[in-house]
Amino acid sequence: GGQLDLVFSCFQRALRLALSAEQKADVWYNISFIGLQIGDLDFARRCCRICISLDGGHASALNNL
């Protein structure tokens, strides 16, 4: 739990560095996985929806929804 500040700053950097929509979708999927791990299902669901909006065929995000 104490590492969440570090994790989210790393994900912010990853989103800034992602060049394609597919890369951004992968980052959002990974963020949703963190949401699942901390038990925030609403947050994870929103991240998966953002992922799918960037890459409609992202199978892992579709599966998690």
mmCIF file of C-alpha atoms in Angstrom, residues 15-58:
data_model
loop_
_atom_site.group_PDB
_atom_site.id
_atom_site.type_symbol
_atom_site.label_atom_id
_atom_site.label_comp_id
_atom_site.label_asym_id
_atom_site.label_seq_id
_atom_site.Cartn_x
_atom_site.Cartn_y
_atom_site.Cartn_z
ATOM 1 C CA LEU A 15 1.563 7.280 -20.493
ATOM 2 C CA ARG A 16 3.573 10.348 -21.474
ATOM 3 C CA LEU A 17 6.172 8.204 -23.246
ATOM 4 C CA ALA A 18 3.704 5.909 -25.044
ATOM 5 C CA LEU A 19 3.635 6.818 -28.717
ATOM 6 C CA SER A 20 0.854 4.669 -30.152
ATOM 7 C CA ALA A 21 -2.696 4.014 -29.034
ATOM 8 C CA GLU A 22 -1.824 0.342 -28.526
ATOM 9 C CA GLN A 23 0.995 1.244 -26.142
ATOM 10 C CA LYS A 24 -1.290 3.580 -24.203
ATOM 11 C CA ALA A 25 -3.932 0.840 -24.067
ATOM 12 C CA ASP A 26 -1.380 -1.561 -22.582
ATOM 13 C CA VAL A 27 -0.447 0.993 -19.919
ATOM 14 C CA TRP A 28 -4.115 1.546 -19.041
ATOM 15 C CA TYR A 29 -4.592 -2.217 -18.801
ATOM 16 C CA ASN A 30 -1.674 -2.435 -16.376
ATOM 17 C CA ILE A 31 -3.155 0.406 -14.329
ATOM 18 C CA SER A 32 -6.451 -1.483 -14.195
ATOM 19 C CA PHE A 33 -4.579 -4.508 -12.864
ATOM 20 C CA ILE A 34 -3.286 -2.362 -9.985
ATOM 21 C CA GLY A 35 -6.878 -1.290 -9.332
ATOM 22 C CA LEU A 36 -7.909 -4.935 -9.123
ATOM 23 C CA GLN A 37 -5.055 -5.714 -6.737
ATOM 24 C CA ILE A 38 -5.989 -2.909 -4.335
ATOM 25 C CA GLY A 39 -9.671 -3.878 -4.528
ATOM 26 C CA ASP A 40 -10.965 -0.753 -6.270
ATOM 27 C CA LEU A 41 -13.189 -2.399 -8.868
ATOM 28 C CA ASP A 42 -14.759 0.855 -10.094
ATOM 29 C CA PHE A 43 -11.314 2.295 -10.792
ATOM 30 C CA ALA A 44 -10.238 -0.915 -12.548
ATOM 31 C CA ARG A 45 -13.419 -0.893 -14.662
ATOM 32 C CA ARG A 46 -12.838 2.713 -15.738
ATOM 33 C CA CYS A 47 -9.234 1.929 -16.687
ATOM 34 C CA CYS A 48 -10.344 -1.076 -18.751
ATOM 35 C CA ARG A 49 -12.893 1.082 -20.559
ATOM 36 C CA ILE A 50 -10.193 3.629 -21.399
ATOM 37 C CA CYS A 51 -8.003 0.770 -22.614
ATOM 38 C CA ILE A 52 -10.763 -0.523 -24.880
ATOM 39 C CA SER A 53 -11.476 2.960 -26.201
ATOM 40 C CA LEU A 54 -7.843 3.124 -27.327
ATOM 41 C CA ASP A 55 -7.673 -0.450 -28.639
ATOM 42 C CA GLY A 56 -11.068 -2.050 -29.220
ATOM 43 C CA GLY A 57 -9.568 -5.497 -29.638
ATOM 44 C CA HIS A 58 -7.586 -5.598 -26.386
#
